[in-house]
PDB file of C-alpha atoms and ligand atoms in Angstrom:
ATOM      1  CA  MET A   1    -170.155-209.944-135.414  1.00  0.00           C
ATOM      2  CA  LEU A   2    -172.715-207.115-136.086  1.00  0.00           C
ATOM      3  CA  GLN A   3    -170.551-203.805-136.059  1.00  0.00           C
ATOM      4  CA  THR A   4    -172.254-201.020-134.335  1.00  0.00           C
ATOM      5  CA  GLN A   5    -171.958-197.083-134.245  1.00  0.00           C
ATOM      6  CA  HIS A   6    -171.740-194.776-131.587  1.00  0.00           C
ATOM      7  CA  LYS A   7    -172.058-190.861-131.364  1.00  0.00           C
ATOM      8  CA  ILE A   8    -171.443-188.838-127.958  1.00  0.00           C
ATOM      9  CA  ILE A   9    -172.790-185.296-128.960  1.00  0.00           C
ATOM     10  CA  ILE A  10    -171.870-182.808-126.340  1.00  0.00           C
ATOM     11  CA  GLY A  11    -174.745-180.040-126.223  1.00  0.00           C
ATOM     12  CA  ASN A  12    -178.285-179.724-125.650  1.00  0.00           C
ATOM     13  CA  SER A  13    -180.488-182.317-126.421  1.00  0.00           C
ATOM     14  CA  GLN A  14    -183.847-179.821-126.529  1.00  0.00           C
ATOM     15  CA  LYS A  15    -182.905-179.419-129.967  1.00  0.00           C
ATOM     16  CA  MET A  16    -181.010-182.857-131.804  1.00  0.00           C
ATOM     17  CA  PRO A  17    -180.403-181.317-135.947  1.00  0.00           C
ATOM     18  CA  GLU A  18    -178.117-184.198-136.036  1.00  0.00           C
ATOM     19  CA  ILE A  19    -180.806-186.382-136.081  1.00  0.00           C
ATOM     20  CA  PRO A  20    -183.374-187.041-138.777  1.00  0.00           C
ATOM     21  CA  ASP A  21    -186.947-187.698-138.581  1.00  0.00           C
ATOM     22  CA  CYS A  22    -188.470-190.953-137.584  1.00  0.00           C
ATOM     23  CA  SER A  23    -184.977-192.727-137.298  1.00  0.00           C
ATOM     24  CA  ILE A  24    -184.281-193.775-133.736  1.00  0.00           C
ATOM     25  CA  HIS A  25    -185.838-197.006-132.114  1.00  0.00           C
ATOM     26  CA  LEU A  26    -185.624-196.710-128.769  1.00  0.00           C
ATOM     27  CA  MET A  27    -185.361-193.662-125.995  1.00  0.00           C
ATOM     28  CA  VAL A  28    -183.542-194.965-122.736  1.00  0.00           C
ATOM     29  CA  THR A  29    -183.112-192.098-120.070  1.00  0.00           C
ATOM     30  CA  SER A  30    -182.975-190.595-116.868  1.00  0.00           C
ATOM     31  CA  PRO A  31    -182.991-186.689-116.555  1.00  0.00           C
ATOM     32  CA  PRO A  32    -181.953-184.389-113.830  1.00  0.00           C
ATOM     33  CA  TYR A  33    -184.886-184.678-111.246  1.00  0.00           C
ATOM     34  CA  PRO A  34    -187.099-181.252-110.656  1.00  0.00           C
ATOM     35  CA  MET A  35    -187.207-180.203-107.381  1.00  0.00           C
ATOM     36  CA  ILE A  36    -183.904-182.530-106.428  1.00  0.00           C
ATOM     37  CA  GLN A  37    -181.392-179.629-105.090  1.00  0.00           C
ATOM     38  CA  MET A  38    -178.522-181.070-106.835  1.00  0.00           C
ATOM     39  CA  TRP A  39    -180.492-180.057-110.191  1.00  0.00           C
ATOM     40  CA  ASP A  40    -181.383-176.551-109.420  1.00  0.00           C
ATOM     41  CA  HIS A  41    -178.314-175.052-111.199  1.00  0.00           C
ATOM     42  CA  GLN A  42    -178.503-176.733-114.023  1.00  0.00           C
ATOM     43  CA  PHE A  43    -182.338-176.030-114.603  1.00  0.00           C
ATOM     44  CA  SER A  44    -181.841-172.362-113.598  1.00  0.00           C
ATOM     45  CA  GLU A  45    -178.440-172.484-116.965  1.00  0.00           C
ATOM     46  CA  SER A  46    -180.490-173.571-119.047  1.00  0.00           C
ATOM     47  CA  ASP A  47    -183.530-171.289-118.491  1.00  0.00           C
ATOM     48  CA  PRO A  48    -182.888-167.745-117.607  1.00  0.00           C
ATOM     49  CA  LYS A  49    -187.245-167.770-116.806  1.00  0.00           C
ATOM     50  CA  ILE A  50    -185.773-170.652-113.766  1.00  0.00           C
ATOM     51  CA  ALA A  51    -183.042-168.443-112.720  1.00  0.00           C
ATOM     52  CA  MET A  52    -185.126-165.126-112.231  1.00  0.00           C
ATOM     53  CA  LEU A  53    -188.016-166.945-110.494  1.00  0.00           C
ATOM     54  CA  TRP A  54    -185.529-168.689-107.793  1.00  0.00           C
ATOM     55  CA  LYS A  55    -184.415-164.934-107.352  1.00  0.00           C
ATOM     56  CA  ASN A  56    -187.964-163.757-107.149  1.00  0.00           C
ATOM     57  CA  LEU A  57    -188.180-166.280-103.978  1.00  0.00           C
ATOM     58  CA  GLU A  58    -185.533-165.100-102.573  1.00  0.00           C
ATOM     59  CA  THR A  59    -187.362-161.368-102.161  1.00  0.00           C
ATOM     60  CA  ASN A  60    -190.523-162.794-102.262  1.00  0.00           C
ATOM     61  CA  PRO A  61    -191.256-166.153-100.898  1.00  0.00           C
ATOM     62  CA  GLN A  62    -194.633-167.348-102.199  1.00  0.00           C
ATOM     63  CA  GLN A  63    -196.014-170.457-102.781  1.00  0.00           C
ATOM     64  CA  GLU A  64    -197.033-169.715-106.076  1.00  0.00           C
ATOM     65  CA  THR A  65    -193.293-169.040-107.271  1.00  0.00           C
ATOM     66  CA  ILE A  66    -192.506-172.511-106.194  1.00  0.00           C
ATOM     67  CA  ALA A  67    -195.072-173.505-108.201  1.00  0.00           C
ATOM     68  CA  GLN A  68    -194.063-171.916-111.466  1.00  0.00           C
ATOM     69  CA  ILE A  69    -190.478-172.836-111.030  1.00  0.00           C
ATOM     70  CA  TYR A  70    -192.143-176.925-110.568  1.00  0.00           C
ATOM     71  CA  ASN A  71    -193.406-176.136-113.935  1.00  0.00           C
ATOM     72  CA  ALA A  72    -190.642-174.333-115.780  1.00  0.00           C
ATOM     73  CA  MET A  73    -188.422-177.100-114.842  1.00  0.00           C
ATOM     74  CA  HIS A  74    -190.855-179.651-116.441  1.00  0.00           C
ATOM     75  CA  GLU A  75    -191.772-177.349-119.154  1.00  0.00           C
ATOM     76  CA  ASN A  76    -187.935-177.495-119.748  1.00  0.00           C
ATOM     77  CA  LEU A  77    -187.497-181.270-119.880  1.00  0.00           C
ATOM     78  CA  ALA A  78    -190.824-181.621-122.270  1.00  0.00           C
ATOM     79  CA  GLU A  79    -188.734-180.118-124.812  1.00  0.00           C
ATOM     80  CA  VAL A  80    -186.336-182.972-125.007  1.00  0.00           C
ATOM     81  CA  TRP A  81    -189.655-185.087-124.648  1.00  0.00           C
ATOM     82  CA  LYS A  82    -190.978-183.200-128.023  1.00  0.00           C
ATOM     83  CA  GLU A  83    -187.883-183.697-130.041  1.00  0.00           C
ATOM     84  CA  THR A  84    -187.810-187.123-129.126  1.00  0.00           C
ATOM     85  CA  TYR A  85    -190.986-187.853-130.071  1.00  0.00           C
ATOM     86  CA  ARG A  86    -189.542-186.193-133.479  1.00  0.00           C
ATOM     87  CA  VAL A  87    -186.651-188.568-133.810  1.00  0.00           C
ATOM     88  CA  LEU A  88    -188.532-191.981-133.382  1.00  0.00           C
ATOM     89  CA  ILE A  89    -189.876-194.503-135.403  1.00  0.00           C
ATOM     90  CA  GLU A  90    -193.716-195.140-135.754  1.00  0.00           C
ATOM     91  CA  GLY A  91    -193.788-198.022-133.087  1.00  0.00           C
ATOM     92  CA  GLY A  92    -190.490-196.757-131.086  1.00  0.00           C
ATOM     93  CA  ILE A  93    -190.308-196.585-127.193  1.00  0.00           C
ATOM     94  CA  ALA A  94    -189.186-194.196-124.919  1.00  0.00           C
ATOM     95  CA  CYS A  95    -188.409-195.506-121.556  1.00  0.00           C
ATOM     96  CA  ILE A  96    -187.857-192.490-118.847  1.00  0.00           C
ATOM     97  CA  ASN A  97    -186.490-193.177-115.462  1.00  0.00           C
ATOM     98  CA  ILE A  98    -187.962-190.493-112.856  1.00  0.00           C
ATOM     99  CA  GLY A  99    -187.627-189.957-109.512  1.00  0.00           C
ATOM    100  CA  ASP A 100    -190.419-188.035-107.410  1.00  0.00           C
ATOM    101  CA  ALA A 101    -188.838-185.319-105.348  1.00  0.00           C
ATOM    102  CA  THR A 102    -189.957-184.250-101.661  1.00  0.00           C
ATOM    103  CA  ARG A 103    -188.910-180.701-100.263  1.00  0.00           C
ATOM    104  CA  THR A 104    -189.110-178.145 -97.386  1.00  0.00           C
ATOM    105  CA  MET A 105    -189.679-174.625 -99.320  1.00  0.00           C
ATOM    106  CA  ASN A 106    -191.081-171.680 -97.406  1.00  0.00           C
ATOM    107  CA  SER A 107    -191.299-173.925 -94.482  1.00  0.00           C
ATOM    108  CA  SER A 108    -193.566-176.177 -95.944  1.00  0.00           C
ATOM    109  CA  PHE A 109    -192.984-180.186 -96.936  1.00  0.00           C
ATOM    110  CA  ARG A 110    -194.629-181.842 -99.886  1.00  0.00           C
ATOM    111  CA  VAL A 111    -193.981-184.363-102.574  1.00  0.00           C
ATOM    112  CA  TYR A 112    -193.538-182.851-106.408  1.00  0.00           C
ATOM    113  CA  PRO A 113    -194.575-186.036-107.924  1.00  0.00           C
ATOM    114  CA  ASN A 114    -192.136-185.484-111.067  1.00  0.00           C
ATOM    115  CA  HIS A 115    -193.477-188.790-112.476  1.00  0.00           C
ATOM    116  CA  ALA A 116    -196.574-187.644-112.943  1.00  0.00           C
ATOM    117  CA  ARG A 117    -196.108-184.511-114.301  1.00  0.00           C
ATOM    118  CA  VAL A 118    -193.504-186.217-117.191  1.00  0.00           C
ATOM    119  CA  ILE A 119    -196.728-188.605-118.021  1.00  0.00           C
ATOM    120  CA  GLU A 120    -199.261-185.205-118.775  1.00  0.00           C
ATOM    121  CA  HIS A 121    -196.713-183.782-120.642  1.00  0.00           C
ATOM    122  CA  CYS A 122    -195.932-186.559-122.859  1.00  0.00           C
ATOM    123  CA  GLU A 123    -199.018-187.691-123.411  1.00  0.00           C
ATOM    124  CA  CYS A 124    -199.861-184.231-124.528  1.00  0.00           C
ATOM    125  CA  ILE A 125    -196.875-184.580-127.184  1.00  0.00           C
ATOM    126  CA  GLY A 126    -199.107-187.630-128.209  1.00  0.00           C
ATOM    127  CA  PHE A 127    -196.884-190.195-126.763  1.00  0.00           C
ATOM    128  CA  THR A 128    -199.179-193.574-125.523  1.00  0.00           C
ATOM    129  CA  SER A 129    -198.871-194.363-121.783  1.00  0.00           C
ATOM    130  CA  LEU A 130    -198.018-198.125-121.602  1.00  0.00           C
ATOM    131  CA  PRO A 131    -197.570-200.115-118.078  1.00  0.00           C
ATOM    132  CA  TYR A 132    -194.717-198.665-116.144  1.00  0.00           C
ATOM    133  CA  ILE A 133    -191.714-200.268-113.951  1.00  0.00           C
ATOM    134  CA  LEU A 134    -191.139-199.341-110.233  1.00  0.00           C
ATOM    135  CA  TRP A 135    -187.052-199.404-109.853  1.00  0.00           C
ATOM    136  CA  LYS A 136    -187.239-200.152-105.839  1.00  0.00           C
ATOM    137  CA  LYS A 137    -183.947-199.039-104.343  1.00  0.00           C
ATOM    138  CA  PRO A 138    -182.787-200.007-101.194  1.00  0.00           C
ATOM    139  CA  THR A 139    -180.588-196.926 -99.950  1.00  0.00           C
ATOM    140  CA  THR A 140    -183.176-194.412 -99.077  1.00  0.00           C
ATOM    141  CA  LYS A 141    -184.036-193.799 -95.169  1.00  0.00           C
ATOM    142  CA  PRO A 142    -187.637-193.385 -93.733  1.00  0.00           C
ATOM    143  CA  MET A 143    -188.784-189.264 -93.208  1.00  0.00           C
ATOM    144  CA  TYR A 144    -189.875-187.704 -90.222  1.00  0.00           C
ATOM    145  CA  LYS A 145    -190.907-184.215 -91.182  1.00  0.00           C
ATOM    146  CA  GLY A 146    -188.797-183.967 -94.435  1.00  0.00           C
ATOM    147  CA  LYS A 147    -186.061-184.377 -92.210  1.00  0.00           C
ATOM    148  CA  GLY A 148    -184.642-187.673 -93.983  1.00  0.00           C
ATOM    149  CA  ALA A 149    -185.118-190.023 -91.251  1.00  0.00           C
ATOM    150  CA  PHE A 150    -187.162-190.872 -88.230  1.00  0.00           C
ATOM    151  CA  LEU A 151    -184.391-189.615 -85.975  1.00  0.00           C
ATOM    152  CA  GLY A 152    -185.911-191.686 -82.957  1.00  0.00           C
ATOM    153  CA  SER A 153    -189.718-190.551 -83.794  1.00  0.00           C
ATOM    154  CA  GLY A 154    -192.157-191.651 -86.298  1.00  0.00           C
ATOM    155  CA  PHE A 155    -194.238-194.148 -83.673  1.00  0.00           C
ATOM    156  CA  LEU A 156    -197.223-191.792 -82.852  1.00  0.00           C
ATOM    157  CA  PRO A 157    -199.375-191.171 -85.690  1.00  0.00           C
ATOM    158  CA  PRO A 158    -199.990-188.685 -87.701  1.00  0.00           C
ATOM    159  CA  ASN A 159    -196.805-186.422 -88.656  1.00  0.00           C
ATOM    160  CA  ALA A 160    -194.148-188.988 -89.906  1.00  0.00           C
ATOM    161  CA  TYR A 161    -194.227-189.288 -94.028  1.00  0.00           C
ATOM    162  CA  VAL A 162    -193.962-192.386 -96.312  1.00  0.00           C
ATOM    163  CA  THR A 163    -190.381-192.906 -97.448  1.00  0.00           C
ATOM    164  CA  LEU A 164    -189.606-192.166-101.352  1.00  0.00           C
ATOM    165  CA  ASP A 165    -187.943-195.915-102.109  1.00  0.00           C
ATOM    166  CA  CYS A 166    -188.604-196.422-105.735  1.00  0.00           C
ATOM    167  CA  GLU A 167    -188.210-194.708-108.789  1.00  0.00           C
ATOM    168  CA  TYR A 168    -190.908-194.321-111.969  1.00  0.00           C
ATOM    169  CA  ILE A 169    -189.157-196.387-115.380  1.00  0.00           C
ATOM    170  CA  LEU A 170    -191.838-194.686-117.278  1.00  0.00           C
ATOM    171  CA  ILE A 171    -192.678-196.067-120.579  1.00  0.00           C
ATOM    172  CA  PHE A 172    -194.405-194.598-123.930  1.00  0.00           C
ATOM    173  CA  ARG A 173    -194.536-196.155-127.779  1.00  0.00           C
ATOM    174  CA  LYS A 174    -194.900-193.595-130.327  1.00  0.00           C
ATOM    175  CA  GLY A 175    -198.001-194.565-132.687  1.00  0.00           C
ATOM    176  CA  LYS A 176    -198.847-198.033-133.468  1.00  0.00           C
ATOM    177  CA  LEU A 177    -196.828-201.578-132.756  1.00  0.00           C
ATOM    178  CA  ARG A 178    -193.956-201.774-134.541  1.00  0.00           C
ATOM    179  CA  HIS A 179    -194.029-204.386-137.362  1.00  0.00           C
ATOM    180  CA  PHE A 180    -191.545-206.590-138.816  1.00  0.00           C
ATOM    181  CA  PRO A 181    -191.033-208.539-141.541  1.00  0.00           C
ATOM    182  CA  PRO A 182    -191.602-212.365-140.954  1.00  0.00           C
ATOM    183  CA  LYS A 183    -188.632-214.301-139.822  1.00  0.00           C
ATOM    184  CA  ASP A 184    -186.720-211.039-139.368  1.00  0.00           C
ATOM    185  CA  HIS A 185    -183.446-212.747-138.062  1.00  0.00           C
ATOM    186  CA  LEU A 186    -182.020-209.638-136.047  1.00  0.00           C
ATOM    187  CA  ARG A 187    -185.459-209.798-134.238  1.00  0.00           C
ATOM    188  CA  TYR A 188    -185.250-213.576-133.532  1.00  0.00           C
ATOM    189  CA  ASP A 189    -181.899-213.198-132.623  1.00  0.00           C
ATOM    190  CA  SER A 190    -182.311-210.821-129.902  1.00  0.00           C
ATOM    191  CA  ALA A 191    -185.046-212.692-128.173  1.00  0.00           C
ATOM    192  CA  LEU A 192    -185.031-212.956-124.355  1.00  0.00           C
ATOM    193  CA  THR A 193    -184.828-216.258-122.325  1.00  0.00           C
ATOM    194  CA  LYS A 194    -188.176-217.515-120.536  1.00  0.00           C
ATOM    195  CA  LYS A 195    -186.740-216.132-117.233  1.00  0.00           C
ATOM    196  CA  GLN A 196    -185.569-212.797-118.475  1.00  0.00           C
ATOM    197  CA  ARG A 197    -189.242-212.416-119.908  1.00  0.00           C
ATOM    198  CA  ASP A 198    -190.997-213.452-116.702  1.00  0.00           C
ATOM    199  CA  GLU A 199    -188.377-211.299-114.628  1.00  0.00           C
ATOM    200  CA  TRP A 200    -188.398-208.212-116.568  1.00  0.00           C
ATOM    201  CA  PHE A 201    -191.664-207.767-117.545  1.00  0.00           C
ATOM    202  CA  SER A 202    -193.082-207.543-113.932  1.00  0.00           C
ATOM    203  CA  GLN A 203    -194.057-203.931-112.245  1.00  0.00           C
ATOM    204  CA  ILE A 204    -190.970-204.165-109.811  1.00  0.00           C
ATOM    205  CA  TRP A 205    -187.409-204.235-109.727  1.00  0.00           C
ATOM    206  CA  ALA A 206    -185.090-204.447-107.149  1.00  0.00           C
ATOM    207  CA  VAL A 207    -181.879-203.235-108.792  1.00  0.00           C
ATOM    208  CA  THR A 208    -179.163-202.404-106.794  1.00  0.00           C
ATOM    209  CA  GLY A 209    -176.943-199.170-107.662  1.00  0.00           C
ATOM    210  CA  SER A 210    -173.454-198.965-109.044  1.00  0.00           C
ATOM    211  CA  ARG A 211    -173.058-195.845-106.770  1.00  0.00           C
ATOM    212  CA  GLN A 212    -170.369-197.237-104.399  1.00  0.00           C
ATOM    213  CA  THR A 213    -168.107-198.432-107.450  1.00  0.00           C
ATOM    214  CA  ALA A 214    -168.691-194.857-109.290  1.00  0.00           C
ATOM    215  CA  ASP A 215    -166.047-192.359-109.101  1.00  0.00           C
ATOM    216  CA  ALA A 216    -166.792-188.749-107.816  1.00  0.00           C
ATOM    217  CA  LEU A 217    -167.744-187.088-110.953  1.00  0.00           C
ATOM    218  CA  GLU A 218    -169.786-190.162-112.082  1.00  0.00           C
ATOM    219  CA  ARG A 219    -171.698-189.833-109.049  1.00  0.00           C
ATOM    220  CA  ARG A 220    -172.416-186.102-109.369  1.00  0.00           C
ATOM    221  CA  THR A 221    -174.606-187.613-112.837  1.00  0.00           C
ATOM    222  CA  ALA A 222    -176.831-189.725-110.399  1.00  0.00           C
ATOM    223  CA  ALA A 223    -175.528-192.705-112.833  1.00  0.00           C
ATOM    224  CA  TYR A 224    -178.305-195.554-113.004  1.00  0.00           C
ATOM    225  CA  PRO A 225    -177.281-199.061-113.009  1.00  0.00           C
ATOM    226  CA  GLU A 226    -175.953-200.389-116.061  1.00  0.00           C
ATOM    227  CA  GLU A 227    -178.770-203.755-115.571  1.00  0.00           C
ATOM    228  CA  ILE A 228    -181.201-201.243-116.149  1.00  0.00           C
ATOM    229  CA  ALA A 229    -180.258-199.633-119.420  1.00  0.00           C
ATOM    230  CA  ASN A 230    -179.081-203.561-120.229  1.00  0.00           C
ATOM    231  CA  ARG A 231    -182.781-204.645-119.606  1.00  0.00           C
ATOM    232  CA  LEU A 232    -184.799-201.953-121.241  1.00  0.00           C
ATOM    233  CA  ILE A 233    -182.509-202.069-124.165  1.00  0.00           C
ATOM    234  CA  LYS A 234    -182.843-206.054-124.394  1.00  0.00           C
ATOM    235  CA  MET A 235    -187.079-205.901-123.587  1.00  0.00           C
ATOM    236  CA  PHE A 236    -187.482-203.139-126.423  1.00  0.00           C
ATOM    237  CA  SER A 237    -185.534-203.217-129.178  1.00  0.00           C
ATOM    238  CA  VAL A 238    -183.913-205.753-131.393  1.00  0.00           C
ATOM    239  CA  LYS A 239    -180.002-205.702-132.846  1.00  0.00           C
ATOM    240  CA  GLY A 240    -179.167-203.117-134.953  1.00  0.00           C
ATOM    241  CA  ASP A 241    -181.635-200.758-133.788  1.00  0.00           C
ATOM    242  CA  THR A 242    -180.618-197.386-132.664  1.00  0.00           C
ATOM    243  CA  VAL A 243    -181.040-196.116-129.023  1.00  0.00           C
ATOM    244  CA  LEU A 244    -180.889-192.607-127.957  1.00  0.00           C
ATOM    245  CA  ASP A 245    -180.091-191.131-124.433  1.00  0.00           C
ATOM    246  CA  PRO A 246    -180.485-187.262-124.647  1.00  0.00           C
ATOM    247  CA  PHE A 247    -179.482-186.894-121.059  1.00  0.00           C
ATOM    248  CA  LEU A 248    -176.002-189.254-121.208  1.00  0.00           C
ATOM    249  CA  GLY A 249    -174.329-188.202-117.904  1.00  0.00           C
ATOM    250  CA  SER A 250    -171.688-190.783-117.276  1.00  0.00           C
ATOM    251  CA  GLY A 251    -172.411-193.205-120.526  1.00  0.00           C
ATOM    252  CA  THR A 252    -174.368-196.051-119.071  1.00  0.00           C
ATOM    253  CA  THR A 253    -176.927-195.875-121.761  1.00  0.00           C
ATOM    254  CA  THR A 254    -173.773-196.151-125.071  1.00  0.00           C
ATOM    255  CA  LYS A 255    -172.116-198.389-122.631  1.00  0.00           C
ATOM    256  CA  ALA A 256    -175.333-201.014-122.537  1.00  0.00           C
ATOM    257  CA  ALA A 257    -175.798-200.278-126.460  1.00  0.00           C
ATOM    258  CA  ILE A 258    -172.305-201.494-127.131  1.00  0.00           C
ATOM    259  CA  GLN A 259    -172.751-204.802-125.416  1.00  0.00           C
ATOM    260  CA  ASN A 260    -176.078-205.631-126.918  1.00  0.00           C
ATOM    261  CA  CYS A 261    -175.238-204.762-130.482  1.00  0.00           C
ATOM    262  CA  ARG A 262    -177.704-202.134-130.996  1.00  0.00           C
ATOM    263  CA  ASN A 263    -176.307-198.412-132.306  1.00  0.00           C
ATOM    264  CA  SER A 264    -176.527-195.277-130.017  1.00  0.00           C
ATOM    265  CA  ILE A 265    -176.806-191.855-129.820  1.00  0.00           C
ATOM    266  CA  GLY A 266    -176.274-189.761-126.629  1.00  0.00           C
ATOM    267  CA  TYR A 267    -176.436-186.151-125.579  1.00  0.00           C
ATOM    268  CA  GLU A 268    -174.574-184.653-122.842  1.00  0.00           C
ATOM    269  CA  ILE A 269    -174.503-180.633-122.217  1.00  0.00           C
ATOM    270  CA  ASP A 270    -171.996-180.471-119.360  1.00  0.00           C
ATOM    271  CA  PRO A 271    -168.477-181.227-121.343  1.00  0.00           C
ATOM    272  CA  ASN A 272    -166.530-181.858-118.272  1.00  0.00           C
ATOM    273  CA  LEU A 273    -168.248-185.497-118.320  1.00  0.00           C
ATOM    274  CA  LEU A 274    -166.675-186.127-121.659  1.00  0.00           C
ATOM    275  CA  PRO A 275    -163.315-187.959-119.315  1.00  0.00           C
ATOM    276  CA  THR A 276    -165.803-189.800-117.365  1.00  0.00           C
ATOM    277  CA  ILE A 277    -167.794-190.712-120.522  1.00  0.00           C
ATOM    278  CA  LYS A 278    -164.748-192.186-122.190  1.00  0.00           C
ATOM    279  CA  LYS A 279    -163.388-194.175-118.985  1.00  0.00           C
ATOM    280  CA  LYS A 280    -166.787-195.685-118.975  1.00  0.00           C
ATOM    281  CA  LEU A 281    -166.774-196.688-122.422  1.00  0.00           C
ATOM    282  CA  ASP A 282    -162.911-198.100-122.482  1.00  0.00           C
ATOM    283  CA  LYS A 283    -163.864-200.357-119.665  1.00  0.00           C
ATOM    284  CA  ASN A 284    -166.369-202.034-122.026  1.00  0.00           C
ATOM    285  CA  ASP A 285    -164.646-205.758-121.554  1.00  0.00           C
ATOM    286  CA  ALA A 286    -167.270-207.468-124.166  1.00  0.00           C
ATOM    287  CA  LYS A 287    -164.184-206.367-126.914  1.00  0.00           C
ATOM    288  CA  MET A 288    -167.209-205.566-129.531  1.00  0.00           C
ATOM    289  CA  VAL A 289    -166.701-204.365-132.715  1.00  0.00           C
ATOM    290  CA  VAL A 290    -167.575-200.674-131.956  1.00  0.00           C
ATOM    291  CA  ASP A 291    -167.088-196.917-133.368  1.00  0.00           C
ATOM    292  CA  VAL A 292    -167.370-194.467-131.683  1.00  0.00           C
ATOM    293  CA  LYS A 293    -167.169-190.882-132.496  1.00  0.00           C
ATOM    294  CA  THR A 294    -167.625-187.770-130.180  1.00  0.00           C
ATOM    295  CA  ILE A 295    -169.250-184.626-131.513  1.00  0.00           C
ATOM    296  CA  LYS A 296    -168.558-180.748-129.897  1.00  0.00           C
ATOM    297  CA  ARG A 297    -171.203-178.734-130.747  1.00  0.00           C
ATOM    298  CA  THR A 298    -169.875-174.809-130.414  1.00  0.00           C
ATOM    299  CA  GLU A 299    -172.823-173.256-130.058  1.00  0.00           C
ATOM    300  CA  ILE A 300    -175.848-173.687-127.782  1.00  0.00           C
ATOM    301  CA  VAL A 301    -179.067-174.687-129.052  1.00  0.00           C
ATOM    302  CA  ARG A 302    -181.877-173.175-127.203  1.00  0.00           C
ATOM    303  CA  GLY A 303    -185.599-173.887-127.509  1.00  0.00           C
TER     304      GLY A 303
HETATM  305  C1  SAM B   1    -179.633-187.601-114.066  1.00  0.00           C
HETATM  306  S1  SAM B   1    -178.161-187.677-114.996  1.00  0.00           S
HETATM  307  C2  SAM B   1    -177.986-189.062-116.241  1.00  0.00           C
HETATM  308  C3  SAM B   1    -177.278-189.859-115.776  1.00  0.00           C
HETATM  309  C4  SAM B   1    -177.179-191.295-116.783  1.00  0.00           C
HETATM  310  N1  SAM B   1    -178.360-191.923-116.626  1.00  0.00           N
HETATM  311  C5  SAM B   1    -175.895-192.261-116.203  1.00  0.00           C
HETATM  312  O1  SAM B   1    -175.917-193.351-116.384  1.00  0.00           O
HETATM  313  O2  SAM B   1    -174.930-191.911-115.992  1.00  0.00           O
HETATM  314  C6  SAM B   1    -178.665-186.462-116.209  1.00  0.00           C
HETATM  315  C7  SAM B   1    -177.940-185.634-117.102  1.00  0.00           C
HETATM  316  O3  SAM B   1    -178.319-184.928-117.897  1.00  0.00           O
HETATM  317  C8  SAM B   1    -177.544-183.708-118.520  1.00  0.00           C
HETATM  318  N2  SAM B   1    -178.218-182.843-118.895  1.00  0.00           N
HETATM  319  C9  SAM B   1    -179.578-181.991-118.342  1.00  0.00           C
HETATM  320  N3  SAM B   1    -180.084-181.105-119.470  1.00  0.00           N
HETATM  321  C10 SAM B   1    -179.541-181.746-120.503  1.00  0.00           C
HETATM  322  C11 SAM B   1    -179.765-180.763-122.313  1.00  0.00           C
HETATM  323  N4  SAM B   1    -180.718-179.700-121.982  1.00  0.00           N
HETATM  324  N5  SAM B   1    -179.153-181.458-123.180  1.00  0.00           N
HETATM  325  C12 SAM B   1    -178.162-182.363-122.856  1.00  0.00           C
HETATM  326  N6  SAM B   1    -177.559-183.090-121.504  1.00  0.00           N
HETATM  327  C13 SAM B   1    -178.539-182.607-120.555  1.00  0.00           C
HETATM  328  C14 SAM B   1    -176.719-183.675-117.360  1.00  0.00           C
HETATM  329  O4  SAM B   1    -175.408-182.654-117.444  1.00  0.00           O
HETATM  330  C15 SAM B   1    -176.728-184.731-116.475  1.00  0.00           C
HETATM  331  O5  SAM B   1    -175.145-185.468-116.866  1.00  0.00           O
END
């Protein structure tokens, strides 16, 4: 059986000095979503400019400041997309799960189309956009006046809002198509079944979340279901490849890499999540031969 290696690095993925250029085959990740309230604090901690803009907004509530906060959050994420581009091999794939945000700020409700901003940044960096997946989630309630539910209204046009019940799984490639030697045995050994190919390469995925079974800390990371990571790893890498997750959260991508005989590297900035990650990996009932190393960076690397 293929022995795989897994590194968990507690540190900021805006710089990944532990990873050489052109050495990663696939990135699968879900970043903090800009303009979703639960991530405001983390963006401010990571970039003092964002913290200062929030302060300015309190004293001088201007629409322009909100636009600056939104831009700065995406610039912050783009540092990670740039580093990912550096470490991916030619033909390597990047899969980014991201949801748009709706929010009322300064008494004004609007959608913040995060997926569009990520596409713009990644294309500027040099990635090629590929057809993406819409992950249809079962849980979200319809919106009325930004309040999160119709609350008995919404029958009279025109002031109700469409519910955001899909998230995006954006897919990018670095450079040209990846090449393999003829009859590469690991590639053939990684083949999908016909059912998997037909179902997974269609654009809409109705995958249910794992949130009901997750503990409180894992829920705070907004973990994606293991099924999402499993599918992406099987679709866009072969056994023995290395998969990167620069926003590891509870460790779902590492667990999926272990189960699918891929090596992995995961970065997580919050050291409090380490016990959650370890617990998730301990539940690895596939009994794979794995070597998991945890590295704690002492310094904080800023872009
Ligand atoms: C949406 S969660 C990822 C959830 C993950 N997919 C899972 O299944 O558990 C985003 C994670 O990225 C981490 N994070 C945010 N900024 C980071 C950075 N610059 N470097 C490393 N980790 C970061 C957050 O602490 C959070 O745990």
